[in-house]
Amino acid sequence: MPFVPHTEDEVREMLATIGVDSVEDLFAEISADMRPKSFDLPEGLSEMEVLSRLEAMAAKNATNSVSFLGAGFYDHYIPAAVDALTMRGEFYTAYTPYQPEASQGTLQAIFEYQTAVTRLLGMECANASVYDGGTALYEALMMAVRKTKRRKIVVSEALNPIYRVMLGSYTSNLDLEFVTVPHRDGMTDIDGLKQAIDDSTAAVLVQNPNFFGSINDFTELFAAAKAAKAVSVISAYPVLQTLLKTPGAMGADVAVAEGQSLGLPLSFGGPYLGIMTCTKGMVRQMPGRIVGRTNDSQGRTGYVLTLQAREQHIRRQKATSNICSNQSLCALRALVHMCALGELGMKRAARVSVERAHICAEKLTAIPGVKMLTKGAFGNEFAVTLPVNAFEVIAKLTERGFVPGFPLGRYFDGLENGLLVACTEKTSEEQIGIFAEMLRGALK
Amino acid sequence: MKTIYEKSVAGREGCWPCEGMAEEAYIPKELLRDGDIGLPSASELDVVRHFTRLSQRNYGVDGNFYPLGSCTMKYNPKFTEVVAAMPGFTRLHPVLPQLRGAGGLCQGALQVMYDTENLLSEITGMAAFTLHPMAGAHGELTGVMLMAAYHKDRGNKKTKVIVPDSAHGTNPASAAIAGYDVVSVESKDGIVDPAALAEVLDDEVAGMMMTCPNTLGLFEKNLPEIVRMLRKVDALLYYDGANLNAIMGKMRVGDVGFDIVHLNLHKTFATPHGGGGPGSGPVGVSEKLVPFLPISRVAKREDGRYFLDYDQPKSIGYVAPFYGNFGVYLKAYAYILRLGGPGLTRATENAVLAANYMRARLSGHFEVPYDRICMHEFVASAAPQAKKGVHALDFAKGLLDKGYHAPTVYFPLIVPEAIMIEPTETENKETLDQFCDDLIELAGLVDTNPEVLTSAPVTLPVTRLDETKAARAMELTDDL
């Protein structure tokens, strides 16, 4: 039987030590009326059989198609060193670092991760990660509610709609009021957001670049929020954050991000990585694990989990959140990814991604009837309007193994002809050329 | 050990992801950041050495016995990593099945979800499962949200959730965050006492969260009566599946009458814990709660093709952006296929055997507050030793010096100086014996040479760390 080492002789010796006759005697307290009505599972397979069955299932996924899908989740290149280092058993098979002396590797890595993400976002403090970018945004909102003791949340409609629906689900039993400020042709309505903030506002939530790819400077908005004593929350895209004005420089109180594009494969939706950063003044409201630097009894530098008095295992129902496990291994991947590319490699990946998107936009808008929807500056993602329904064009092209982008009509009424297109440094100019030709053909 | 930032040398090049170095001509200057980011500049070898050294300052199951109670740190087989790394899975963009006509591009992944949900339903006796929750505690929150949706739909006015005092801290936190008042119920002789439960049970109770076997490693033999009591007030029974490793093939929570269960796939189904995550916390429900499950659900058409069903008017909505931590439950799926029903039952039997064996071997040397047949774990207490100045924490640190990860200490909260031990089914008898011998030897030092314990660990990269200073100084990044 796989993974159970005990021989029959050993089992007999162990039973004798315990003082029972059979293994079944150990389950005597489970009375007959509590026994399973069925346990109809297949027989076990050999390792080889499992692998060949799953290979066959993997082959049913058309992963060789060319894709311009983004919508917040991007296919960036991952250096080979990321897998090689993070798969080391000492990292991979470790538990949460509750015994710090035996977990300095995990703890120092988290400390270095906290350093990297605060620098990337221009913020002061970070936690050791939460489940994903959407959860990070929800937790940021709850930080604001606790801090301000207010209940009105002002949200930009240009924020990723997947996250907006997650916020709605998570807070459905809580007494909160959401005010959603509509986008204006794909632009974040900064004036509208400003006007929606008043002295009952707990938080204002925006995204940069927004869901349509448009880049903003929210400095004035955050100043207005500060004047109303509301908390400014921004969801950022970490790869582009190597180029863009930081949330910290704009005056954000909490900055969050989906960390998937920092060394994590798309993997059909997870595991991903929720990055959370904040100002020093907000850190005691921040949920989850946080690592701090300290000294050992001989004065040497070491690392421990800190500020644990906020956490569920101590505070139970009075904790800042119920989060227990985080995405430690994903955070490690993000750190190794950023270190392997380094300062220059990270910037290069971002610059090339932006360049490819601009080349792509130029090629697509040269097709009659295709117009830019995204106005002003954009990074590696942009939206166009087609002369026909985008769902139909996508269906036509995916049949040929080509995924042209995300249909905006899925979440936005009136944008049924809108197509959201993303490029990364992995997108080749040749692929862009094929895209333009295929789209031209499909629209004829 | 120096940080990677201290080792950084400005201008040193790492791994280039691509050629070309376009200027920032496309984005106006006022939208760009000022100055450098402050990420490391290091060669690839610098980076490889740094993280290899860091890994060597860590304990993992691959190198060390991890008898952590309540955590089920069993061996994580290697073949599941091969499965999770198959490009046919890793390269799939999650919005793909949401495009019209593109469901055909990910039939294999949808089948993994469909099969996994069905296997978990059969293992636990539940009507249906969602794989969306991204960790055990996330599963708890989802479960309590399902509870709330059920009562709201029936027009019930319920404000309270009952949680036994022996529960994991996440249970009360999850109930509170979902908007409920938390009511504690005291254990008697280590298990939930129906009489004590009767005192706090009324029409305001939405549900009760239970762990069975509980965190003392004891089986809750009054379950049928507890179920009957809760049914009378239309309250739901929630099962914290952290301890499922103790009952596979022996009891199904659905058959006993639980309405909601979350599983920690990284525990029972052997997916590595990664130093704290990612996990996966699927939630199973009884028939009456199926309409409330999160969006979307995977379903199968008559022609055998799989699709995602978004048409769920009573659903609690989205708890995750997509379908949960796919890469994690893929490993659990492969593990279940490998063991099959008989293998899972055998795992449970041997986990319980190993725990009872260690309990029997250690009970003469430590106080064992509930010294009777336990399930997959048991709680010892260092209370007698603590009177002589050697605490549970000192034993934990002493074990680190011996090359073990320490057991869980100071939990559950209801046993003073608790040392909670869970050996799991994958450790061989030599390891169990050696661990018992070593722990007994440490117990012997309490009277002869307690310093060995109170000053431990001395063999690791650092000695005991000043946690108070860490909280006060709040040095959370490498910046001055």
PDB file of C-alpha atoms in Angstrom, chain A residues 1 3-6 13 15 17-18 24 26-27 29-30 34-42 44-45 47 51 55 57 60-63 69-70 73 88-97 99-106 108 111-112 114-116 119-120 131-132 138 162 165-166 169-170 173 241-246 266-272 291-298 300 303-304 306 312 316-317 321-322 325-329 335 339-345 347-348 351-352 355 358 377 391 403 407 410, chain B residues 1-5 14-16 18 20-22 24 26 28 31-33 36-40 50-51 54-55 57-62 66 68 71 73 76-77 79 81 88 90 92-95 98-100 105-106 108-109 111 122 134-135 137-138 145 148 167 170 172-174 176-178 219 249-252 255 272-278 310 316-319 321-327 331 337-338 340-341 343 345-346 350 356-357 373 397 425-429 462-466 469-471 475-479:
ATOM      1  CA  MET A   1       0.000   0.000   0.000  1.00  0.00           C
ATOM      2  CA  PHE A   3       3.300   5.529   1.544  1.00  0.00           C
ATOM      3  CA  VAL A   4       2.562   3.357   4.612  1.00  0.00           C
ATOM      4  CA  PRO A   5       5.816   1.793   5.811  1.00  0.00           C
ATOM      5  CA  HIS A   6       4.642  -0.539   8.583  1.00  0.00           C
ATOM      6  CA  GLU A  13       4.274  -5.014  17.937  1.00  0.00           C
ATOM      7  CA  LEU A  15      -0.794  -3.085  18.834  1.00  0.00           C
ATOM      8  CA  THR A  17       2.378  -1.858  23.077  1.00  0.00           C
ATOM      9  CA  ILE A  18      -0.993  -0.111  22.922  1.00  0.00           C
ATOM     10  CA  GLU A  24     -10.235  -2.087  14.261  1.00  0.00           C
ATOM     11  CA  LEU A  26      -8.879   1.597  17.764  1.00  0.00           C
ATOM     12  CA  PHE A  27     -12.109   2.702  16.062  1.00  0.00           C
ATOM     13  CA  GLU A  29     -15.931   4.541  19.588  1.00  0.00           C
ATOM     14  CA  ILE A  30     -17.395   4.994  16.103  1.00  0.00           C
ATOM     15  CA  MET A  34     -22.056   6.284  12.462  1.00  0.00           C
ATOM     16  CA  ARG A  35     -20.319   3.970   9.972  1.00  0.00           C
ATOM     17  CA  PRO A  36     -20.237   4.940   6.257  1.00  0.00           C
ATOM     18  CA  LYS A  37     -23.291   4.102   4.169  1.00  0.00           C
ATOM     19  CA  SER A  38     -20.951   3.815   1.201  1.00  0.00           C
ATOM     20  CA  PHE A  39     -17.267   4.309   0.388  1.00  0.00           C
ATOM     21  CA  ASP A  40     -17.434   3.534  -3.285  1.00  0.00           C
ATOM     22  CA  LEU A  41     -14.047   4.683  -4.538  1.00  0.00           C
ATOM     23  CA  PRO A  42     -11.918   3.111  -7.238  1.00  0.00           C
ATOM     24  CA  GLY A  44      -5.622   2.654  -6.319  1.00  0.00           C
ATOM     25  CA  LEU A  45      -3.436   3.010  -9.400  1.00  0.00           C
ATOM     26  CA  GLU A  47       2.316   5.936 -10.165  1.00  0.00           C
ATOM     27  CA  LEU A  51       0.709   9.955 -14.693  1.00  0.00           C
ATOM     28  CA  GLU A  55      -1.174  13.310 -19.275  1.00  0.00           C
ATOM     29  CA  MET A  57      -6.343  14.842 -19.532  1.00  0.00           C
ATOM     30  CA  LYS A  60      -7.353  17.711 -23.880  1.00  0.00           C
ATOM     31  CA  ASN A  61      -6.438  21.314 -23.039  1.00  0.00           C
ATOM     32  CA  ALA A  62      -5.457  23.333 -26.089  1.00  0.00           C
ATOM     33  CA  THR A  63      -2.541  25.151 -24.526  1.00  0.00           C
ATOM     34  CA  LEU A  69      -6.004  37.150 -22.947  1.00  0.00           C
ATOM     35  CA  GLY A  70      -5.181  39.253 -19.922  1.00  0.00           C
ATOM     36  CA  PHE A  73      -3.849  37.733 -15.299  1.00  0.00           C
ATOM     37  CA  ARG A  88      13.703  22.532  -2.937  1.00  0.00           C
ATOM     38  CA  GLY A  89      12.098  20.248  -0.357  1.00  0.00           C
ATOM     39  CA  GLU A  90      13.302  22.371   2.583  1.00  0.00           C
ATOM     40  CA  PHE A  91      11.080  25.206   1.317  1.00  0.00           C
ATOM     41  CA  TYR A  92       8.394  23.160  -0.367  1.00  0.00           C
ATOM     42  CA  THR A  93       7.584  20.683   2.405  1.00  0.00           C
ATOM     43  CA  ALA A  94       7.934  23.058   5.364  1.00  0.00           C
ATOM     44  CA  TYR A  95       5.073  24.271   7.561  1.00  0.00           C
ATOM     45  CA  THR A  96       4.134  27.781   8.699  1.00  0.00           C
ATOM     46  CA  PRO A  97       7.234  29.080  10.533  1.00  0.00           C
ATOM     47  CA  GLN A  99       9.395  27.494  15.292  1.00  0.00           C
ATOM     48  CA  PRO A 100      11.540  30.376  14.074  1.00  0.00           C
ATOM     49  CA  GLU A 101      14.935  28.831  14.862  1.00  0.00           C
ATOM     50  CA  ALA A 102      14.153  25.952  12.465  1.00  0.00           C
ATOM     51  CA  SER A 103      12.516  28.206   9.858  1.00  0.00           C
ATOM     52  CA  GLN A 104      14.967  31.044   9.248  1.00  0.00           C
ATOM     53  CA  GLY A 105      14.965  30.219   5.521  1.00  0.00           C
ATOM     54  CA  THR A 106      11.232  30.780   5.118  1.00  0.00           C
ATOM     55  CA  GLN A 108      14.124  35.612   5.867  1.00  0.00           C
ATOM     56  CA  PHE A 111      11.176  39.473   5.013  1.00  0.00           C
ATOM     57  CA  GLU A 112      12.945  39.946   1.661  1.00  0.00           C
ATOM     58  CA  GLN A 114       8.039  42.214   2.110  1.00  0.00           C
ATOM     59  CA  THR A 115      10.966  44.471   1.220  1.00  0.00           C
ATOM     60  CA  ALA A 116      10.599  43.851  -2.529  1.00  0.00           C
ATOM     61  CA  ARG A 119       9.726  49.044  -2.807  1.00  0.00           C
ATOM     62  CA  LEU A 120       7.801  48.114  -5.928  1.00  0.00           C
ATOM     63  CA  TYR A 131      -4.879  34.297  -1.197  1.00  0.00           C
ATOM     64  CA  ASP A 132      -5.162  36.490  -4.288  1.00  0.00           C
ATOM     65  CA  TYR A 138     -11.486  42.938   0.247  1.00  0.00           C
ATOM     66  CA  ILE A 162     -14.177  39.988 -11.095  1.00  0.00           C
ATOM     67  CA  VAL A 165     -18.281  40.798  -7.580  1.00  0.00           C
ATOM     68  CA  MET A 166     -15.966  39.169  -5.010  1.00  0.00           C
ATOM     69  CA  SER A 169     -20.112  38.269  -2.012  1.00  0.00           C
ATOM     70  CA  TYR A 170     -17.729  38.682   0.904  1.00  0.00           C
ATOM     71  CA  ASN A 173     -23.926  39.887   5.481  1.00  0.00           C
ATOM     72  CA  GLN A 241       4.764  49.140 -11.363  1.00  0.00           C
ATOM     73  CA  THR A 242       8.459  48.979 -12.293  1.00  0.00           C
ATOM     74  CA  LEU A 243       7.722  51.929 -14.610  1.00  0.00           C
ATOM     75  CA  LEU A 244       4.703  53.725 -13.202  1.00  0.00           C
ATOM     76  CA  LYS A 245       4.340  56.356 -10.496  1.00  0.00           C
ATOM     77  CA  THR A 246       3.909  54.363  -7.284  1.00  0.00           C
ATOM     78  CA  LEU A 266      -1.593  30.981 -15.092  1.00  0.00           C
ATOM     79  CA  SER A 267      -2.548  27.440 -14.009  1.00  0.00           C
ATOM     80  CA  PHE A 268      -6.267  27.815 -14.710  1.00  0.00           C
ATOM     81  CA  GLY A 269      -6.815  30.324 -11.935  1.00  0.00           C
ATOM     82  CA  GLY A 270      -4.516  29.432  -9.095  1.00  0.00           C
ATOM     83  CA  PRO A 271      -2.672  29.332  -6.879  1.00  0.00           C
ATOM     84  CA  TYR A 272      -2.139  33.085  -7.208  1.00  0.00           C
ATOM     85  CA  VAL A 291       7.654  38.851   9.540  1.00  0.00           C
ATOM     86  CA  GLY A 292       9.901  41.136  11.582  1.00  0.00           C
ATOM     87  CA  ARG A 293      13.659  41.326  12.091  1.00  0.00           C
ATOM     88  CA  THR A 294      15.069  40.874  15.586  1.00  0.00           C
ATOM     89  CA  ASN A 295      18.015  39.358  17.478  1.00  0.00           C
ATOM     90  CA  ASP A 296      18.645  35.974  19.041  1.00  0.00           C
ATOM     91  CA  SER A 297      19.877  35.494  22.605  1.00  0.00           C
ATOM     92  CA  GLN A 298      23.468  35.917  21.351  1.00  0.00           C
ATOM     93  CA  ARG A 300      22.702  37.666  16.017  1.00  0.00           C
ATOM     94  CA  TYR A 303      13.497  36.733  11.851  1.00  0.00           C
ATOM     95  CA  VAL A 304      10.154  35.867  13.494  1.00  0.00           C
ATOM     96  CA  THR A 306       5.406  39.311  14.515  1.00  0.00           C
ATOM     97  CA  GLN A 312      -7.065  34.395  14.815  1.00  0.00           C
ATOM     98  CA  ARG A 316     -10.236  34.118  18.022  1.00  0.00           C
ATOM     99  CA  GLN A 317     -13.508  35.930  17.148  1.00  0.00           C
ATOM    100  CA  SER A 321      -9.338  38.422   9.877  1.00  0.00           C
ATOM    101  CA  ASN A 322      -9.752  34.649   9.845  1.00  0.00           C
ATOM    102  CA  SER A 325      -2.402  30.019   5.847  1.00  0.00           C
ATOM    103  CA  ASN A 326      -1.170  32.534   3.288  1.00  0.00           C
ATOM    104  CA  GLN A 327       0.506  31.925  -0.073  1.00  0.00           C
ATOM    105  CA  SER A 328       4.007  31.569   1.308  1.00  0.00           C
ATOM    106  CA  LEU A 329       5.406  29.454  -1.511  1.00  0.00           C
ATOM    107  CA  LEU A 335      10.711  37.022  -4.672  1.00  0.00           C
ATOM    108  CA  CYS A 339      15.724  38.584  -7.850  1.00  0.00           C
ATOM    109  CA  ALA A 340      16.472  36.439 -10.902  1.00  0.00           C
ATOM    110  CA  LEU A 341      15.382  39.177 -13.308  1.00  0.00           C
ATOM    111  CA  GLY A 342      16.820  41.860 -11.089  1.00  0.00           C
ATOM    112  CA  GLU A 343      16.186  45.591 -11.237  1.00  0.00           C
ATOM    113  CA  LEU A 344      17.098  45.792 -14.928  1.00  0.00           C
ATOM    114  CA  GLY A 345      15.384  42.590 -16.072  1.00  0.00           C
ATOM    115  CA  LYS A 347      12.116  46.927 -16.125  1.00  0.00           C
ATOM    116  CA  ARG A 348      12.994  45.320 -19.441  1.00  0.00           C
ATOM    117  CA  ARG A 351       9.068  47.969 -21.301  1.00  0.00           C
ATOM    118  CA  VAL A 352       8.961  45.265 -23.951  1.00  0.00           C
ATOM    119  CA  GLU A 355       6.022  48.240 -26.644  1.00  0.00           C
ATOM    120  CA  HIS A 358       1.426  49.620 -28.678  1.00  0.00           C
ATOM    121  CA  ALA A 377      -1.867  56.416 -21.856  1.00  0.00           C
ATOM    122  CA  PHE A 391     -18.156  37.316 -28.584  1.00  0.00           C
ATOM    123  CA  VAL A 403      -7.663  33.587 -28.632  1.00  0.00           C
ATOM    124  CA  PRO A 407     -15.032  40.271 -24.468  1.00  0.00           C
ATOM    125  CA  ARG A 410     -19.301  39.843 -20.423  1.00  0.00           C
TER     126      ARG A 410
ATOM    127  CA  MET B   1      22.939  35.691   6.919  1.00  0.00           C
ATOM    128  CA  LYS B   2      23.052  38.797   4.689  1.00  0.00           C
ATOM    129  CA  THR B   3      19.917  39.692   2.762  1.00  0.00           C
ATOM    130  CA  ILE B   4      19.828  39.605  -1.021  1.00  0.00           C
ATOM    131  CA  TYR B   5      19.715  43.427  -0.912  1.00  0.00           C
ATOM    132  CA  GLY B  14      20.467  38.905 -13.873  1.00  0.00           C
ATOM    133  CA  CYS B  15      18.404  36.780 -16.216  1.00  0.00           C
ATOM    134  CA  TRP B  16      17.059  38.744 -19.204  1.00  0.00           C
ATOM    135  CA  CYS B  18      13.706  38.997 -23.573  1.00  0.00           C
ATOM    136  CA  GLY B  20      15.063  44.714 -26.753  1.00  0.00           C
ATOM    137  CA  MET B  21      15.010  47.663 -24.419  1.00  0.00           C
ATOM    138  CA  ALA B  22      12.369  50.088 -25.567  1.00  0.00           C
ATOM    139  CA  GLU B  24       9.399  54.670 -22.019  1.00  0.00           C
ATOM    140  CA  TYR B  26       4.769  55.289 -24.857  1.00  0.00           C
ATOM    141  CA  PRO B  28       3.927  60.347 -20.557  1.00  0.00           C
ATOM    142  CA  LEU B  31       2.811  59.041 -15.070  1.00  0.00           C
ATOM    143  CA  LEU B  32       6.221  57.389 -14.563  1.00  0.00           C
ATOM    144  CA  ARG B  33       7.995  56.596 -11.311  1.00  0.00           C
ATOM    145  CA  ASP B  36      15.279  53.120  -9.087  1.00  0.00           C
ATOM    146  CA  ILE B  37      12.967  50.505  -7.574  1.00  0.00           C
ATOM    147  CA  GLY B  38      15.530  49.005  -5.236  1.00  0.00           C
ATOM    148  CA  LEU B  39      15.174  45.420  -6.430  1.00  0.00           C
ATOM    149  CA  PRO B  40      18.373  43.384  -6.219  1.00  0.00           C
ATOM    150  CA  HIS B  50      21.436  32.826  -1.800  1.00  0.00           C
ATOM    151  CA  PHE B  51      18.216  30.829  -1.937  1.00  0.00           C
ATOM    152  CA  LEU B  54      18.265  30.012   2.819  1.00  0.00           C
ATOM    153  CA  SER B  55      16.613  26.653   2.155  1.00  0.00           C
ATOM    154  CA  ARG B  57      18.163  27.096   7.205  1.00  0.00           C
ATOM    155  CA  ASN B  58      14.748  25.399   7.134  1.00  0.00           C
ATOM    156  CA  TYR B  59      13.056  22.161   8.244  1.00  0.00           C
ATOM    157  CA  GLY B  60      10.791  20.375   5.755  1.00  0.00           C
ATOM    158  CA  VAL B  61       9.108  16.967   5.822  1.00  0.00           C
ATOM    159  CA  ASP B  62      11.594  15.723   3.243  1.00  0.00           C
ATOM    160  CA  TYR B  66       7.220  16.909  11.686  1.00  0.00           C
ATOM    161  CA  LEU B  68       2.765  18.720  14.437  1.00  0.00           C
ATOM    162  CA  CYS B  71      -1.488  19.954  11.030  1.00  0.00           C
ATOM    163  CA  MET B  73       2.317  16.969   8.039  1.00  0.00           C
ATOM    164  CA  ASN B  76       4.106  14.582   0.090  1.00  0.00           C
ATOM    165  CA  PRO B  77       4.729  12.152  -2.754  1.00  0.00           C
ATOM    166  CA  PHE B  79       4.673  12.296  -8.588  1.00  0.00           C
ATOM    167  CA  GLU B  81       4.506  17.615  -8.622  1.00  0.00           C
ATOM    168  CA  GLY B  88      -1.272  21.239 -20.453  1.00  0.00           C
ATOM    169  CA  THR B  90       0.001  25.338 -16.146  1.00  0.00           C
ATOM    170  CA  LEU B  92      -4.254  27.461 -19.209  1.00  0.00           C
ATOM    171  CA  HIS B  93      -5.634  30.982 -18.870  1.00  0.00           C
ATOM    172  CA  PRO B  94      -8.518  30.934 -16.370  1.00  0.00           C
ATOM    173  CA  VAL B  95     -10.979  33.005 -18.399  1.00  0.00           C
ATOM    174  CA  GLN B  98     -15.835  31.823 -20.144  1.00  0.00           C
ATOM    175  CA  LEU B  99     -15.418  32.656 -23.819  1.00  0.00           C
ATOM    176  CA  ARG B 100     -18.179  31.411 -26.034  1.00  0.00           C
ATOM    177  CA  LEU B 105     -10.161  24.227 -25.245  1.00  0.00           C
ATOM    178  CA  CYS B 106     -10.052  23.092 -21.616  1.00  0.00           C
ATOM    179  CA  GLY B 108      -9.230  18.127 -19.472  1.00  0.00           C
ATOM    180  CA  ALA B 109      -9.075  20.767 -16.735  1.00  0.00           C
ATOM    181  CA  GLN B 111     -12.832  17.052 -16.010  1.00  0.00           C
ATOM    182  CA  GLU B 122     -18.006  10.104  -1.927  1.00  0.00           C
ATOM    183  CA  MET B 134      -8.343  28.820  -1.464  1.00  0.00           C
ATOM    184  CA  ALA B 135      -7.441  27.625   2.062  1.00  0.00           C
ATOM    185  CA  ALA B 137     -10.014  29.096   6.764  1.00  0.00           C
ATOM    186  CA  HIS B 138     -11.379  30.387   3.471  1.00  0.00           C
ATOM    187  CA  MET B 145     -21.678  32.263   4.273  1.00  0.00           C
ATOM    188  CA  ALA B 148     -26.263  32.507   6.337  1.00  0.00           C
ATOM    189  CA  ALA B 167     -11.912  24.508  18.290  1.00  0.00           C
ATOM    190  CA  THR B 170     -10.087  30.122  12.768  1.00  0.00           C
ATOM    191  CA  PRO B 172     -14.705  31.658  15.814  1.00  0.00           C
ATOM    192  CA  ALA B 173     -12.880  34.156  13.576  1.00  0.00           C
ATOM    193  CA  SER B 174     -14.667  32.874  10.455  1.00  0.00           C
ATOM    194  CA  ALA B 176     -17.466  36.531  13.394  1.00  0.00           C
ATOM    195  CA  ILE B 177     -16.215  37.801  10.037  1.00  0.00           C
ATOM    196  CA  ALA B 178     -19.310  36.406   8.338  1.00  0.00           C
ATOM    197  CA  PHE B 219     -13.689  11.090  18.995  1.00  0.00           C
ATOM    198  CA  GLY B 249     -13.383   4.901   5.359  1.00  0.00           C
ATOM    199  CA  LYS B 250     -14.484   4.756   9.012  1.00  0.00           C
ATOM    200  CA  MET B 251     -17.069   7.523   9.128  1.00  0.00           C
ATOM    201  CA  ARG B 252     -18.573   9.938   6.603  1.00  0.00           C
ATOM    202  CA  ASP B 255     -23.964  10.152   6.789  1.00  0.00           C
ATOM    203  CA  PRO B 272       3.024  20.260   0.320  1.00  0.00           C
ATOM    204  CA  HIS B 273       2.422  23.110   2.716  1.00  0.00           C
ATOM    205  CA  GLY B 274       5.012  25.403   1.155  1.00  0.00           C
ATOM    206  CA  GLY B 275       6.017  27.132   4.390  1.00  0.00           C
ATOM    207  CA  GLY B 276       2.494  28.425   4.993  1.00  0.00           C
ATOM    208  CA  GLY B 277       0.564  27.989   1.758  1.00  0.00           C
ATOM    209  CA  PRO B 278      -0.925  27.913  -0.809  1.00  0.00           C
ATOM    210  CA  TYR B 310     -23.116  30.347 -14.065  1.00  0.00           C
ATOM    211  CA  ILE B 316     -23.606  33.213  -2.405  1.00  0.00           C
ATOM    212  CA  GLY B 317     -21.626  34.539  -5.399  1.00  0.00           C
ATOM    213  CA  TYR B 318     -17.894  34.582  -6.022  1.00  0.00           C
ATOM    214  CA  VAL B 319     -15.496  33.661  -3.212  1.00  0.00           C
ATOM    215  CA  PRO B 321     -11.794  34.993  -8.951  1.00  0.00           C
ATOM    216  CA  PHE B 322     -12.001  31.635 -10.744  1.00  0.00           C
ATOM    217  CA  TYR B 323     -12.176  27.998  -9.631  1.00  0.00           C
ATOM    218  CA  GLY B 324      -9.934  27.938  -6.571  1.00  0.00           C
ATOM    219  CA  ASN B 325      -6.306  26.883  -6.398  1.00  0.00           C
ATOM    220  CA  PHE B 326      -6.418  24.547  -9.380  1.00  0.00           C
ATOM    221  CA  GLY B 327      -2.720  23.625  -9.178  1.00  0.00           C
ATOM    222  CA  LYS B 331      -2.207  17.260  -6.730  1.00  0.00           C
ATOM    223  CA  LEU B 337      -6.298   8.235  -7.725  1.00  0.00           C
ATOM    224  CA  ARG B 338      -3.035   6.705  -6.540  1.00  0.00           C
ATOM    225  CA  GLY B 340      -7.913   4.647  -4.131  1.00  0.00           C
ATOM    226  CA  GLY B 341     -10.539   3.805  -1.483  1.00  0.00           C
ATOM    227  CA  GLY B 343      -5.406   3.163   0.292  1.00  0.00           C
ATOM    228  CA  THR B 345      -8.704   3.700   4.588  1.00  0.00           C
ATOM    229  CA  ARG B 346      -5.295   2.178   5.170  1.00  0.00           C
ATOM    230  CA  ASN B 350      -2.043   3.588  10.240  1.00  0.00           C
ATOM    231  CA  ASN B 356      -1.815   5.440  19.836  1.00  0.00           C
ATOM    232  CA  TYR B 357       1.576   3.752  19.765  1.00  0.00           C
ATOM    233  CA  ILE B 373      -7.666   5.392  22.794  1.00  0.00           C
ATOM    234  CA  LYS B 397      13.232  23.730  21.430  1.00  0.00           C
ATOM    235  CA  GLU B 425       0.871   7.189   8.732  1.00  0.00           C
ATOM    236  CA  THR B 426       3.974   7.822   6.640  1.00  0.00           C
ATOM    237  CA  GLU B 427       6.674   7.692   9.359  1.00  0.00           C
ATOM    238  CA  ASN B 428       8.308   4.318   9.882  1.00  0.00           C
ATOM    239  CA  LYS B 429       8.532   2.598  13.267  1.00  0.00           C
ATOM    240  CA  VAL B 462      20.079  31.110  15.573  1.00  0.00           C
ATOM    241  CA  THR B 463      19.251  30.631  19.245  1.00  0.00           C
ATOM    242  CA  ARG B 464      15.978  31.778  20.797  1.00  0.00           C
ATOM    243  CA  LEU B 465      14.746  34.984  19.225  1.00  0.00           C
ATOM    244  CA  ASP B 466      13.521  38.136  20.923  1.00  0.00           C
ATOM    245  CA  LYS B 469      11.755  43.337  20.340  1.00  0.00           C
ATOM    246  CA  ALA B 470      10.451  42.311  16.905  1.00  0.00           C
ATOM    247  CA  ALA B 471       6.955  43.567  17.773  1.00  0.00           C
ATOM    248  CA  GLU B 475      11.530  46.260  11.450  1.00  0.00           C
ATOM    249  CA  LEU B 476       9.470  44.778   8.617  1.00  0.00           C
ATOM    250  CA  THR B 477      11.639  45.587   5.572  1.00  0.00           C
ATOM    251  CA  ASP B 478      15.310  45.916   4.756  1.00  0.00           C
ATOM    252  CA  ASP B 479      15.159  49.719   4.702  1.00  0.00           C
TER     253      ASP B 479
END
